[in-house]
PDB file of C-alpha atoms and ligand atoms in Angstrom:
ATOM      1  CA  MET A 947      86.282  79.370  64.077  1.00 46.00           C
ATOM      2  CA  SER A 948      85.771  77.076  67.461  1.00 65.00           C
ATOM      3  CA  ARG A 949      82.698  75.300  67.114  1.00 79.00           C
ATOM      4  CA  ASN A 950      79.400  75.658  69.461  1.00 89.00           C
ATOM      5  CA  GLU A 951      79.057  71.728  70.659  1.00 94.00           C
ATOM      6  CA  ALA A 952      81.337  68.947  71.258  1.00 96.00           C
ATOM      7  CA  THR A 953      80.057  65.678  72.403  1.00 97.00           C
ATOM      8  CA  ALA A 954      82.627  62.912  73.794  1.00 98.00           C
ATOM      9  CA  SER A 955      81.938  59.268  75.592  1.00 98.00           C
ATOM     10  CA  ALA A 956      84.137  57.613  77.807  1.00 98.00           C
ATOM     11  CA  CYS A 957      83.584  53.696  78.864  1.00 98.00           C
ATOM     12  CA  GLY A 958      83.081  51.485  81.759  1.00 98.00           C
ATOM     13  CA  LYS A 959      84.878  48.810  83.031  1.00 98.00           C
ATOM     14  CA  VAL A 960      85.296  45.428  85.203  1.00 98.00           C
ATOM     15  CA  ILE A 961      88.471  44.343  87.342  1.00 98.00           C
ATOM     16  CA  LEU A 962      89.392  41.504  86.396  1.00 98.00           C
ATOM     17  CA  CYS A 963      91.060  40.493  89.034  1.00 98.00           C
ATOM     18  CA  GLY A 964      92.993  42.167  91.885  1.00 98.00           C
ATOM     19  CA  GLU A 965      90.630  44.733  93.351  1.00 98.00           C
ATOM     20  CA  HIS A 966      91.430  46.023  96.895  1.00 98.00           C
ATOM     21  CA  ALA A 967      95.281  44.279  96.916  1.00 98.00           C
ATOM     22  CA  VAL A 968      95.951  46.931  94.138  1.00 98.00           C
ATOM     23  CA  VAL A 969      95.547  49.870  96.895  1.00 97.00           C
ATOM     24  CA  TYR A 970      98.433  47.903  98.645  1.00 97.00           C
ATOM     25  CA  GLY A 971     100.228  47.618  95.372  1.00 97.00           C
ATOM     26  CA  ARG A 972      99.930  44.287  94.293  1.00 98.00           C
ATOM     27  CA  PRO A 973      98.917  44.373  90.204  1.00 98.00           C
ATOM     28  CA  ALA A 974      95.063  43.924  89.087  1.00 98.00           C
ATOM     29  CA  ILE A 975      93.577  43.131  85.736  1.00 98.00           C
ATOM     30  CA  ALA A 976      91.119  45.767  84.555  1.00 98.00           C
ATOM     31  CA  LEU A 977      89.276  45.647  80.921  1.00 98.00           C
ATOM     32  CA  PRO A 978      87.456  48.362  79.512  1.00 97.00           C
ATOM     33  CA  LEU A 979      83.236  47.820  78.893  1.00 97.00           C
ATOM     34  CA  THR A 980      83.401  48.853  75.463  1.00 96.00           C
ATOM     35  CA  HIS A 981      79.372  48.761  75.223  1.00 95.00           C
ATOM     36  CA  LEU A 982      78.644  50.366  78.343  1.00 96.00           C
ATOM     37  CA  ARG A 983      79.094  53.955  77.810  1.00 97.00           C
ATOM     38  CA  THR A 984      78.600  58.038  79.422  1.00 97.00           C
ATOM     39  CA  THR A 985      78.090  60.496  77.158  1.00 98.00           C
ATOM     40  CA  ALA A 986      78.994  63.787  77.555  1.00 98.00           C
ATOM     41  CA  THR A 987      77.812  66.937  74.948  1.00 97.00           C
ATOM     42  CA  VAL A 988      79.218  70.822  75.732  1.00 96.00           C
ATOM     43  CA  ARG A 989      76.782  73.376  73.900  1.00 94.00           C
ATOM     44  CA  VAL A 990      77.563  76.813  74.081  1.00 91.00           C
ATOM     45  CA  SER A 991      75.034  79.180  76.163  1.00 85.00           C
ATOM     46  CA  PRO A 992      74.620  82.531  74.418  1.00 72.00           C
ATOM     47  CA  SER A 993      72.522  83.888  76.579  1.00 68.00           C
ATOM     48  CA  HIS A 994      74.767  84.114  80.036  1.00 66.00           C
ATOM     49  CA  THR A 995      77.796  85.685  81.689  1.00 74.00           C
ATOM     50  CA  ALA A 996      81.186  84.645  80.298  1.00 76.00           C
ATOM     51  CA  GLY A 997      82.570  81.777  81.934  1.00 79.00           C
ATOM     52  CA  GLN A 998      79.512  80.688  82.854  1.00 86.00           C
ATOM     53  CA  TRP A 999      78.373  76.956  82.939  1.00 91.00           C
ATOM     54  CA  GLU A1000      75.727  74.855  83.961  1.00 93.00           C
ATOM     55  CA  ILE A1001      75.815  71.393  84.447  1.00 94.00           C
ATOM     56  CA  VAL A1002      72.627  68.976  83.596  1.00 94.00           C
ATOM     57  CA  ALA A1003      72.519  65.166  84.480  1.00 94.00           C
ATOM     58  CA  PRO A1004      69.079  63.705  84.208  1.00 92.00           C
ATOM     59  CA  ASP A1005      70.169  60.136  85.057  1.00 89.00           C
ATOM     60  CA  ILE A1006      71.274  61.371  88.713  1.00 88.00           C
ATOM     61  CA  TYR A1007      68.838  64.174  89.053  1.00 88.00           C
ATOM     62  CA  THR A1008      71.448  66.692  88.986  1.00 90.00           C
ATOM     63  CA  ARG A1009      71.651  70.007  87.422  1.00 93.00           C
ATOM     64  CA  PHE A1010      73.109  73.164  88.809  1.00 92.00           C
ATOM     65  CA  TRP A1011      75.141  76.133  87.700  1.00 90.00           C
ATOM     66  CA  ARG A1012      78.451  76.743  88.863  1.00 84.00           C
ATOM     67  CA  HIS A1013      78.462  79.239  91.860  1.00 86.00           C
ATOM     68  CA  GLU A1014      75.618  76.592  93.152  1.00 91.00           C
ATOM     69  CA  ASN A1015      77.204  73.290  93.701  1.00 91.00           C
ATOM     70  CA  PRO A1016      81.305  73.805  93.361  1.00 91.00           C
ATOM     71  CA  ASP A1017      82.194  70.956  94.934  1.00 91.00           C
ATOM     72  CA  HIS A1018      80.364  68.666  93.276  1.00 93.00           C
ATOM     73  CA  PRO A1019      82.636  65.936  91.638  1.00 92.00           C
ATOM     74  CA  LEU A1020      81.287  67.476  87.982  1.00 94.00           C
ATOM     75  CA  ALA A1021      81.570  70.670  89.353  1.00 94.00           C
ATOM     76  CA  LYS A1022      84.973  69.567  90.640  1.00 94.00           C
ATOM     77  CA  ILE A1023      86.217  68.101  86.732  1.00 94.00           C
ATOM     78  CA  ILE A1024      85.080  70.958  84.704  1.00 93.00           C
ATOM     79  CA  THR A1025      87.437  73.942  87.336  1.00 92.00           C
ATOM     80  CA  LEU A1026      90.421  70.948  86.664  1.00 93.00           C
ATOM     81  CA  ILE A1027      89.963  70.870  82.941  1.00 93.00           C
ATOM     82  CA  LEU A1028      89.298  74.516  82.808  1.00 92.00           C
ATOM     83  CA  ALA A1029      92.551  75.428  84.354  1.00 90.00           C
ATOM     84  CA  ARG A1030      93.901  72.863  82.344  1.00 90.00           C
ATOM     85  CA  ILE A1031      93.563  74.550  79.167  1.00 87.00           C
ATOM     86  CA  THR A1032      91.862  78.075  79.367  1.00 72.00           C
ATOM     87  CA  PRO A1033      95.630  79.275  79.760  1.00 59.00           C
ATOM     88  CA  HIS A1034      96.083  78.606  75.798  1.00 60.00           C
ATOM     89  CA  THR A1035      92.633  80.186  75.219  1.00 63.00           C
ATOM     90  CA  ASP A1036      90.980  83.763  75.365  1.00 65.00           C
ATOM     91  CA  ASP A1037      87.886  82.118  74.799  1.00 69.00           C
ATOM     92  CA  ALA A1038      85.750  82.547  77.960  1.00 75.00           C
ATOM     93  CA  ARG A1039      81.829  80.936  76.382  1.00 81.00           C
ATOM     94  CA  SER A1040      79.137  80.338  78.719  1.00 87.00           C
ATOM     95  CA  PHE A1041      78.515  76.560  78.345  1.00 92.00           C
ATOM     96  CA  GLN A1042      75.857  74.162  78.984  1.00 94.00           C
ATOM     97  CA  LEU A1043      76.967  70.449  79.836  1.00 95.00           C
ATOM     98  CA  HIS A1044      75.125  67.834  79.474  1.00 96.00           C
ATOM     99  CA  VAL A1045      75.808  63.965  81.043  1.00 97.00           C
ATOM    100  CA  THR A1046      74.073  60.393  80.463  1.00 96.00           C
ATOM    101  CA  SER A1047      75.034  57.221  81.120  1.00 96.00           C
ATOM    102  CA  GLU A1048      74.458  53.828  80.227  1.00 95.00           C
ATOM    103  CA  LEU A1049      76.406  52.848  83.282  1.00 95.00           C
ATOM    104  CA  PRO A1050      74.871  52.230  86.443  1.00 91.00           C
ATOM    105  CA  VAL A1051      75.873  54.620  89.438  1.00 90.00           C
ATOM    106  CA  GLY A1052      77.547  53.367  92.297  1.00 88.00           C
ATOM    107  CA  ALA A1053      77.657  49.757  90.710  1.00 92.00           C
ATOM    108  CA  HIS A1054      81.372  49.131  90.514  1.00 94.00           C
ATOM    109  CA  LEU A1055      81.487  49.611  87.020  1.00 96.00           C
ATOM    110  CA  GLY A1056      83.314  52.709  86.932  1.00 95.00           C
ATOM    111  CA  SER A1057      80.858  55.362  86.441  1.00 94.00           C
ATOM    112  CA  GLY A1058      82.059  58.111  88.269  1.00 94.00           C
ATOM    113  CA  ALA A1059      85.710  57.511  86.234  1.00 96.00           C
ATOM    114  CA  ALA A1060      83.697  57.111  83.274  1.00 97.00           C
ATOM    115  CA  ALA A1061      81.974  60.662  83.772  1.00 96.00           C
ATOM    116  CA  SER A1062      84.754  62.360  84.395  1.00 97.00           C
ATOM    117  CA  VAL A1063      86.551  61.197  81.353  1.00 98.00           C
ATOM    118  CA  ALA A1064      84.008  61.583  79.085  1.00 98.00           C
ATOM    119  CA  CYS A1065      83.496  65.399  79.955  1.00 97.00           C
ATOM    120  CA  VAL A1066      87.226  66.115  80.108  1.00 97.00           C
ATOM    121  CA  ARG A1067      87.196  65.207  76.624  1.00 97.00           C
ATOM    122  CA  ALA A1068      84.193  67.023  75.506  1.00 97.00           C
ATOM    123  CA  ILE A1069      85.539  70.551  77.088  1.00 95.00           C
ATOM    124  CA  ALA A1070      88.733  69.790  75.518  1.00 94.00           C
ATOM    125  CA  GLU A1071      87.246  69.367  72.178  1.00 94.00           C
ATOM    126  CA  PHE A1072      84.862  72.466  72.375  1.00 93.00           C
ATOM    127  CA  PHE A1073      87.680  74.454  73.272  1.00 91.00           C
ATOM    128  CA  GLU A1074      89.905  72.647  70.302  1.00 91.00           C
ATOM    129  CA  ALA A1075      92.603  71.433  73.484  1.00 92.00           C
ATOM    130  CA  GLU A1076      94.551  68.006  72.936  1.00 92.00           C
ATOM    131  CA  LEU A1077      95.028  65.836  75.623  1.00 94.00           C
ATOM    132  CA  SER A1078      96.894  63.013  76.015  1.00 96.00           C
ATOM    133  CA  SER A1079      95.160  59.880  77.396  1.00 96.00           C
ATOM    134  CA  GLU A1080      97.905  60.136  80.444  1.00 96.00           C
ATOM    135  CA  THR A1081      96.651  63.976  81.003  1.00 96.00           C
ATOM    136  CA  ILE A1082      93.130  62.717  80.849  1.00 97.00           C
ATOM    137  CA  SER A1083      93.698  60.045  83.344  1.00 97.00           C
ATOM    138  CA  ASP A1084      95.858  62.174  85.274  1.00 96.00           C
ATOM    139  CA  LEU A1085      92.695  64.390  85.845  1.00 96.00           C
ATOM    140  CA  ALA A1086      90.081  62.222  86.600  1.00 97.00           C
ATOM    141  CA  PHE A1087      91.844  60.076  89.088  1.00 96.00           C
ATOM    142  CA  GLU A1088      92.049  64.199  90.970  1.00 94.00           C
ATOM    143  CA  ILE A1089      88.029  63.205  91.361  1.00 94.00           C
ATOM    144  CA  GLU A1090      88.251  59.483  91.981  1.00 93.00           C
ATOM    145  CA  LYS A1091      90.100  60.723  95.683  1.00 91.00           C
ATOM    146  CA  ILE A1092      86.255  62.694  96.449  1.00 85.00           C
ATOM    147  CA  HIS A1093      84.880  59.103  95.242  1.00 77.00           C
ATOM    148  CA  HIS A1094      87.251  56.959  97.343  1.00 78.00           C
ATOM    149  CA  GLY A1095      89.500  58.179  99.762  1.00 77.00           C
ATOM    150  CA  THR A1096      92.947  56.556  98.808  1.00 86.00           C
ATOM    151  CA  PRO A1097      92.129  55.396  94.859  1.00 94.00           C
ATOM    152  CA  SER A1098      94.749  53.318  93.197  1.00 96.00           C
ATOM    153  CA  GLY A1099      94.171  54.662  90.099  1.00 97.00           C
ATOM    154  CA  VAL A1100      92.710  51.801  88.451  1.00 97.00           C
ATOM    155  CA  ASP A1101      89.594  52.688  87.231  1.00 97.00           C
ATOM    156  CA  ASN A1102      90.550  56.333  85.796  1.00 97.00           C
ATOM    157  CA  THR A1103      93.398  54.550  83.734  1.00 98.00           C
ATOM    158  CA  VAL A1104      91.959  51.856  82.224  1.00 98.00           C
ATOM    159  CA  ILE A1105      88.724  54.022  81.152  1.00 98.00           C
ATOM    160  CA  ALA A1106      91.171  56.915  79.645  1.00 98.00           C
ATOM    161  CA  HIS A1107      93.512  53.989  77.696  1.00 98.00           C
ATOM    162  CA  GLU A1108      90.201  51.961  76.942  1.00 97.00           C
ATOM    163  CA  GLN A1109      92.055  48.614  76.709  1.00 96.00           C
ATOM    164  CA  PRO A1110      92.867  45.930  78.748  1.00 97.00           C
ATOM    165  CA  ILE A1111      95.672  46.809  81.299  1.00 97.00           C
ATOM    166  CA  TRP A1112      98.253  44.841  83.802  1.00 98.00           C
ATOM    167  CA  PHE A1113      97.729  47.880  86.460  1.00 98.00           C
ATOM    168  CA  VAL A1114     100.409  48.699  89.356  1.00 98.00           C
ATOM    169  CA  ARG A1115      99.662  51.474  91.545  1.00 96.00           C
ATOM    170  CA  GLU A1116     101.966  54.558  90.732  1.00 93.00           C
ATOM    171  CA  ARG A1117     103.346  53.141  87.891  1.00 95.00           C
ATOM    172  CA  ALA A1118     102.388  53.621  83.837  1.00 94.00           C
ATOM    173  CA  PRO A1119      99.665  50.684  83.242  1.00 95.00           C
ATOM    174  CA  SER A1120     100.925  47.900  80.144  1.00 96.00           C
ATOM    175  CA  PHE A1121      98.880  47.406  77.997  1.00 97.00           C
ATOM    176  CA  ILE A1122      97.951  43.102  77.539  1.00 96.00           C
ATOM    177  CA  HIS A1123      97.421  42.053  74.439  1.00 91.00           C
ATOM    178  CA  THR A1124      94.855  39.496  73.720  1.00 88.00           C
ATOM    179  CA  GLN A1125      94.152  36.543  70.542  1.00 86.00           C
ATOM    180  CA  ALA A1126      90.561  36.638  71.840  1.00 92.00           C
ATOM    181  CA  GLN A1127      87.727  38.279  74.705  1.00 92.00           C
ATOM    182  CA  PRO A1128      86.493  35.884  77.153  1.00 96.00           C
ATOM    183  CA  ALA A1129      83.402  35.383  77.121  1.00 97.00           C
ATOM    184  CA  LEU A1130      82.481  37.695  80.577  1.00 98.00           C
ATOM    185  CA  VAL A1131      78.870  37.970  81.964  1.00 98.00           C
ATOM    186  CA  ILE A1132      78.008  40.920  84.215  1.00 98.00           C
ATOM    187  CA  ALA A1133      75.330  40.880  86.506  1.00 98.00           C
ATOM    188  CA  ASP A1134      74.552  43.256  89.012  1.00 97.00           C
ATOM    189  CA  THR A1135      72.832  42.682  92.669  1.00 97.00           C
ATOM    190  CA  GLY A1136      71.396  45.811  92.469  1.00 96.00           C
ATOM    191  CA  ILE A1137      72.957  46.654  96.126  1.00 96.00           C
ATOM    192  CA  HIS A1138      74.614  49.983  96.040  1.00 93.00           C
ATOM    193  CA  THR A1139      77.453  50.588  98.794  1.00 92.00           C
ATOM    194  CA  PRO A1140      79.869  53.187  98.465  1.00 92.00           C
ATOM    195  CA  THR A1141      83.664  51.949  97.214  1.00 93.00           C
ATOM    196  CA  LYS A1142      84.553  53.779 100.349  1.00 92.00           C
ATOM    197  CA  ILE A1143      82.482  51.915 102.564  1.00 93.00           C
ATOM    198  CA  SER A1144      84.150  48.423 101.749  1.00 95.00           C
ATOM    199  CA  VAL A1145      87.717  50.364 100.995  1.00 94.00           C
ATOM    200  CA  GLY A1146      87.639  51.460 104.706  1.00 94.00           C
ATOM    201  CA  ALA A1147      86.429  48.055 106.038  1.00 96.00           C
ATOM    202  CA  VAL A1148      90.007  46.831 104.320  1.00 97.00           C
ATOM    203  CA  ARG A1149      92.216  49.381 105.657  1.00 96.00           C
ATOM    204  CA  ALA A1150      90.491  48.885 109.375  1.00 97.00           C
ATOM    205  CA  ALA A1151      91.313  44.898 108.824  1.00 97.00           C
ATOM    206  CA  TRP A1152      94.870  45.654 107.824  1.00 97.00           C
ATOM    207  CA  GLU A1153      95.316  47.704 110.617  1.00 97.00           C
ATOM    208  CA  ARG A1154      93.788  45.251 112.987  1.00 98.00           C
ATOM    209  CA  ASN A1155      95.856  42.412 111.282  1.00 98.00           C
ATOM    210  CA  PRO A1156      98.831  43.398 108.789  1.00 98.00           C
ATOM    211  CA  SER A1157     100.396  40.282 108.285  1.00 98.00           C
ATOM    212  CA  ARG A1158      96.776  38.589 107.619  1.00 98.00           C
ATOM    213  CA  SER A1159      96.245  40.790 105.207  1.00 98.00           C
ATOM    214  CA  GLU A1160      99.104  41.241 103.712  1.00 98.00           C
ATOM    215  CA  ARG A1161      99.110  37.189 103.162  1.00 98.00           C
ATOM    216  CA  LEU A1162      95.587  37.893 101.303  1.00 98.00           C
ATOM    217  CA  PHE A1163      97.307  40.668  98.998  1.00 98.00           C
ATOM    218  CA  ASP A1164     100.175  38.357  98.135  1.00 98.00           C
ATOM    219  CA  ALA A1165      97.842  35.422  97.511  1.00 98.00           C
ATOM    220  CA  ILE A1166      95.200  37.882  95.128  1.00 98.00           C
ATOM    221  CA  GLY A1167      98.577  38.922  93.591  1.00 98.00           C
ATOM    222  CA  ASP A1168      99.599  35.585  92.598  1.00 98.00           C
ATOM    223  CA  VAL A1169      96.192  35.114  91.249  1.00 98.00           C
ATOM    224  CA  VAL A1170      96.565  38.038  89.219  1.00 98.00           C
ATOM    225  CA  ALA A1171      99.856  37.331  87.312  1.00 98.00           C
ATOM    226  CA  GLN A1172      98.890  33.700  86.559  1.00 98.00           C
ATOM    227  CA  ALA A1173      95.211  35.097  85.178  1.00 98.00           C
ATOM    228  CA  ARG A1174      97.363  37.618  82.887  1.00 98.00           C
ATOM    229  CA  GLU A1175      99.006  34.291  81.590  1.00 97.00           C
ATOM    230  CA  ALA A1176      96.217  32.636  81.562  1.00 97.00           C
ATOM    231  CA  LEU A1177      94.372  35.423  79.538  1.00 97.00           C
ATOM    232  CA  GLN A1178      96.849  36.162  76.699  1.00 96.00           C
ATOM    233  CA  GLU A1179      96.813  32.624  76.029  1.00 95.00           C
ATOM    234  CA  ALA A1180      93.140  32.941  76.105  1.00 96.00           C
ATOM    235  CA  HIS A1181      92.706  29.227  78.344  1.00 97.00           C
ATOM    236  CA  TRP A1182      89.375  29.855  79.624  1.00 98.00           C
ATOM    237  CA  GLN A1183      89.678  26.659  81.653  1.00 98.00           C
ATOM    238  CA  ARG A1184      92.282  28.052  83.919  1.00 98.00           C
ATOM    239  CA  LEU A1185      91.340  31.934  84.104  1.00 98.00           C
ATOM    240  CA  GLY A1186      87.692  30.666  85.554  1.00 98.00           C
ATOM    241  CA  ALA A1187      89.479  28.708  88.344  1.00 98.00           C
ATOM    242  CA  LEU A1188      92.013  31.834  88.728  1.00 98.00           C
ATOM    243  CA  MET A1189      88.321  33.749  89.291  1.00 98.00           C
ATOM    244  CA  ASP A1190      87.027  31.278  91.682  1.00 98.00           C
ATOM    245  CA  LYS A1191      90.019  31.469  93.800  1.00 98.00           C
ATOM    246  CA  ASN A1192      90.001  35.727  93.606  1.00 98.00           C
ATOM    247  CA  HIS A1193      86.826  35.434  94.921  1.00 98.00           C
ATOM    248  CA  GLU A1194      87.393  33.186  98.199  1.00 98.00           C
ATOM    249  CA  LEU A1195      90.086  35.531  98.777  1.00 98.00           C
ATOM    250  CA  LEU A1196      87.646  38.445  98.427  1.00 98.00           C
ATOM    251  CA  GLN A1197      85.992  36.473 100.606  1.00 98.00           C
ATOM    252  CA  GLN A1198      88.305  36.295 103.279  1.00 98.00           C
ATOM    253  CA  LEU A1199      88.606  39.904 103.071  1.00 98.00           C
ATOM    254  CA  GLY A1200      85.267  40.779 104.157  1.00 97.00           C
ATOM    255  CA  VAL A1201      84.083  42.570 100.807  1.00 98.00           C
ATOM    256  CA  SER A1202      81.616  39.909  99.593  1.00 98.00           C
ATOM    257  CA  CYS A1203      78.253  39.421 100.622  1.00 97.00           C
ATOM    258  CA  LYS A1204      75.411  37.546 100.735  1.00 97.00           C
ATOM    259  CA  GLU A1205      73.664  38.131  97.234  1.00 97.00           C
ATOM    260  CA  LEU A1206      76.980  38.315  95.229  1.00 98.00           C
ATOM    261  CA  ASP A1207      77.629  35.105  96.521  1.00 98.00           C
ATOM    262  CA  GLU A1208      74.550  33.735  95.498  1.00 98.00           C
ATOM    263  CA  MET A1209      74.802  35.232  92.138  1.00 98.00           C
ATOM    264  CA  CYS A1210      78.435  33.560  91.734  1.00 98.00           C
ATOM    265  CA  PHE A1211      77.138  30.357  92.870  1.00 98.00           C
ATOM    266  CA  ALA A1212      74.333  30.971  90.339  1.00 98.00           C
ATOM    267  CA  ALA A1213      76.839  31.303  87.683  1.00 98.00           C
ATOM    268  CA  LEU A1214      78.981  28.058  88.342  1.00 98.00           C
ATOM    269  CA  LYS A1215      75.968  25.359  89.328  1.00 98.00           C
ATOM    270  CA  ALA A1216      74.729  26.848  85.426  1.00 98.00           C
ATOM    271  CA  GLY A1217      78.420  25.858  84.475  1.00 98.00           C
ATOM    272  CA  ALA A1218      80.370  29.120  84.490  1.00 98.00           C
ATOM    273  CA  LEU A1219      84.062  28.465  84.102  1.00 98.00           C
ATOM    274  CA  GLY A1220      84.456  31.126  86.670  1.00 98.00           C
ATOM    275  CA  ALA A1221      82.926  33.719  88.798  1.00 98.00           C
ATOM    276  CA  LYS A1222      83.614  36.340  91.056  1.00 98.00           C
ATOM    277  CA  LEU A1223      82.984  39.954  92.277  1.00 98.00           C
ATOM    278  CA  THR A1224      84.560  42.707  90.500  1.00 98.00           C
ATOM    279  CA  GLY A1225      85.421  46.005  91.975  1.00 97.00           C
ATOM    280  CA  ALA A1226      84.866  46.906  95.325  1.00 96.00           C
ATOM    281  CA  GLY A1227      81.969  44.745  96.307  1.00 97.00           C
ATOM    282  CA  ARG A1228      79.680  44.409  99.462  1.00 97.00           C
ATOM    283  CA  GLY A1229      76.903  44.591  96.659  1.00 96.00           C
ATOM    284  CA  GLY A1230      77.386  46.403  93.141  1.00 97.00           C
ATOM    285  CA  ASN A1231      78.331  43.435  90.368  1.00 98.00           C
ATOM    286  CA  MET A1232      79.870  40.785  89.972  1.00 98.00           C
ATOM    287  CA  ILE A1233      81.179  38.604  86.371  1.00 98.00           C
ATOM    288  CA  ALA A1234      80.732  35.040  85.538  1.00 98.00           C
ATOM    289  CA  LEU A1235      83.243  33.690  82.332  1.00 98.00           C
ATOM    290  CA  ALA A1236      81.058  31.638  80.160  1.00 98.00           C
ATOM    291  CA  HIS A1237      82.210  29.315  77.604  1.00 97.00           C
ATOM    292  CA  ASP A1238      80.961  31.144  74.583  1.00 96.00           C
ATOM    293  CA  ALA A1239      78.613  33.527  73.642  1.00 95.00           C
ATOM    294  CA  ALA A1240      75.760  30.709  73.442  1.00 96.00           C
ATOM    295  CA  HIS A1241      76.541  29.529  77.337  1.00 98.00           C
ATOM    296  CA  ALA A1242      76.871  33.561  78.016  1.00 97.00           C
ATOM    297  CA  HIS A1243      72.988  33.651  77.129  1.00 97.00           C
ATOM    298  CA  GLU A1244      71.907  30.978  79.639  1.00 97.00           C
ATOM    299  CA  LEU A1245      74.045  31.982  81.982  1.00 98.00           C
ATOM    300  CA  ARG A1246      72.014  35.770  81.685  1.00 98.00           C
ATOM    301  CA  HIS A1247      68.699  33.582  82.536  1.00 97.00           C
ATOM    302  CA  ALA A1248      70.504  31.407  85.613  1.00 97.00           C
ATOM    303  CA  LEU A1249      72.147  35.022  86.932  1.00 98.00           C
ATOM    304  CA  LEU A1250      68.223  36.634  86.594  1.00 98.00           C
ATOM    305  CA  ASP A1251      66.731  33.659  88.175  1.00 97.00           C
ATOM    306  CA  ALA A1252      69.210  34.318  91.167  1.00 96.00           C
ATOM    307  CA  GLY A1253      67.975  37.716  91.763  1.00 96.00           C
ATOM    308  CA  ALA A1254      70.198  40.101  89.290  1.00 97.00           C
ATOM    309  CA  GLN A1255      68.552  43.038  88.906  1.00 97.00           C
ATOM    310  CA  ARG A1256      70.228  43.180  85.724  1.00 96.00           C
ATOM    311  CA  VAL A1257      72.868  41.298  83.080  1.00 97.00           C
ATOM    312  CA  PHE A1258      75.596  43.208  80.603  1.00 94.00           C
TER     313      PHE A1258
HETATM  314  O1  LIG B 958      84.810  51.875  92.731  1.00 85.42           O
HETATM  315  P1  LIG B 958      85.205  50.413  92.510  1.00 85.42           P
HETATM  316  O2  LIG B 958      84.272  49.400  92.279  1.00 85.42           O
HETATM  317  O3  LIG B 958      85.731  50.027  91.054  1.00 85.42           O
HETATM  318  O4  LIG B 958      86.735  50.093  93.162  1.00 85.42           O
HETATM  319  C1  LIG B 958      87.589  49.600  92.259  1.00 85.42           C
HETATM  320  C2  LIG B 958      88.710  48.899  93.232  1.00 85.42           C
HETATM  321  C3  LIG B 958      89.542  49.109  94.317  1.00 85.42           C
HETATM  322  O5  LIG B 958      90.296  48.125  94.287  1.00 85.42           O
HETATM  323  C4  LIG B 958      88.212  48.355  95.768  1.00 85.42           C
HETATM  324  C5  LIG B 958      89.748  50.389  94.833  1.00 85.42           C
HETATM  325  C6  LIG B 958      90.866  50.924  94.718  1.00 85.42           C
HETATM  326  O6  LIG B 958      90.846  51.905  94.355  1.00 85.42           O
HETATM  327  O7  LIG B 958      91.777  50.068  93.525  1.00 85.42           O
END
């Protein structure tokens, strides 16, 4: 007897270091944000024609039936997952997919990939299909292409696996085992700049002056390699210094902004071991490394005073 309802969730993510350069083949380190989640619930809707489905996503003021908005990323992910699993079932029940999220949208914390992964998991469970994390990541990657244009795949990979990863484009991720978690404080500028914009600006600069951009990408790649060791050895002082270096290189790539710089400065002034923007930049979130949980609390206040819209 198949189920009438299934719920699944997916985490958010932060990029610890390596964003943008990762699009050009350098490594990045990304961490799952397990306490900030997107949840998808699939419920049978018996009164409708077989094979119909409706999406309800109140956080983004979205509600539509499949034929009304087939190009919406949520509609695309449903179409992809159904194409993958329905050959194995003759189940054509109508359903409603309800999506809610604790993640801010368009803030570079992986809200798009988390929505895709949560929907894939919930629909697979509803139709009792087993999917590996790799397959879930691959399906979500197809939707990342709509959001980002030329995504590296780092977001869908860290979110589908929900583990700290060392990621190089077009290669299987390796999982990073840590003795302890860094005390990261995440603060939102409240400015929402689509990833496509800053990825496009980096691309345009690379086309204008490829050798300058490649030098910056190489320097970021070196930072990421050293950050991996610092993270594995829980050497927070060193990791903080590398985050600062990474932020400087991202400034040179042109993807920071006044608000991100001010929040990084405020965090350092309040004693953070390091601070940098995270994700695509030009708004969205920054991360600051605290000494411990008590210090993280202090940083939270310093960041709110510096204009953060919210701190996670
Ligand atoms: O959308 P964001 O902010 O998570 O950006 C992803 C990281 C980038 O390196 C800027 C883009 C990519 O595809 O890797």
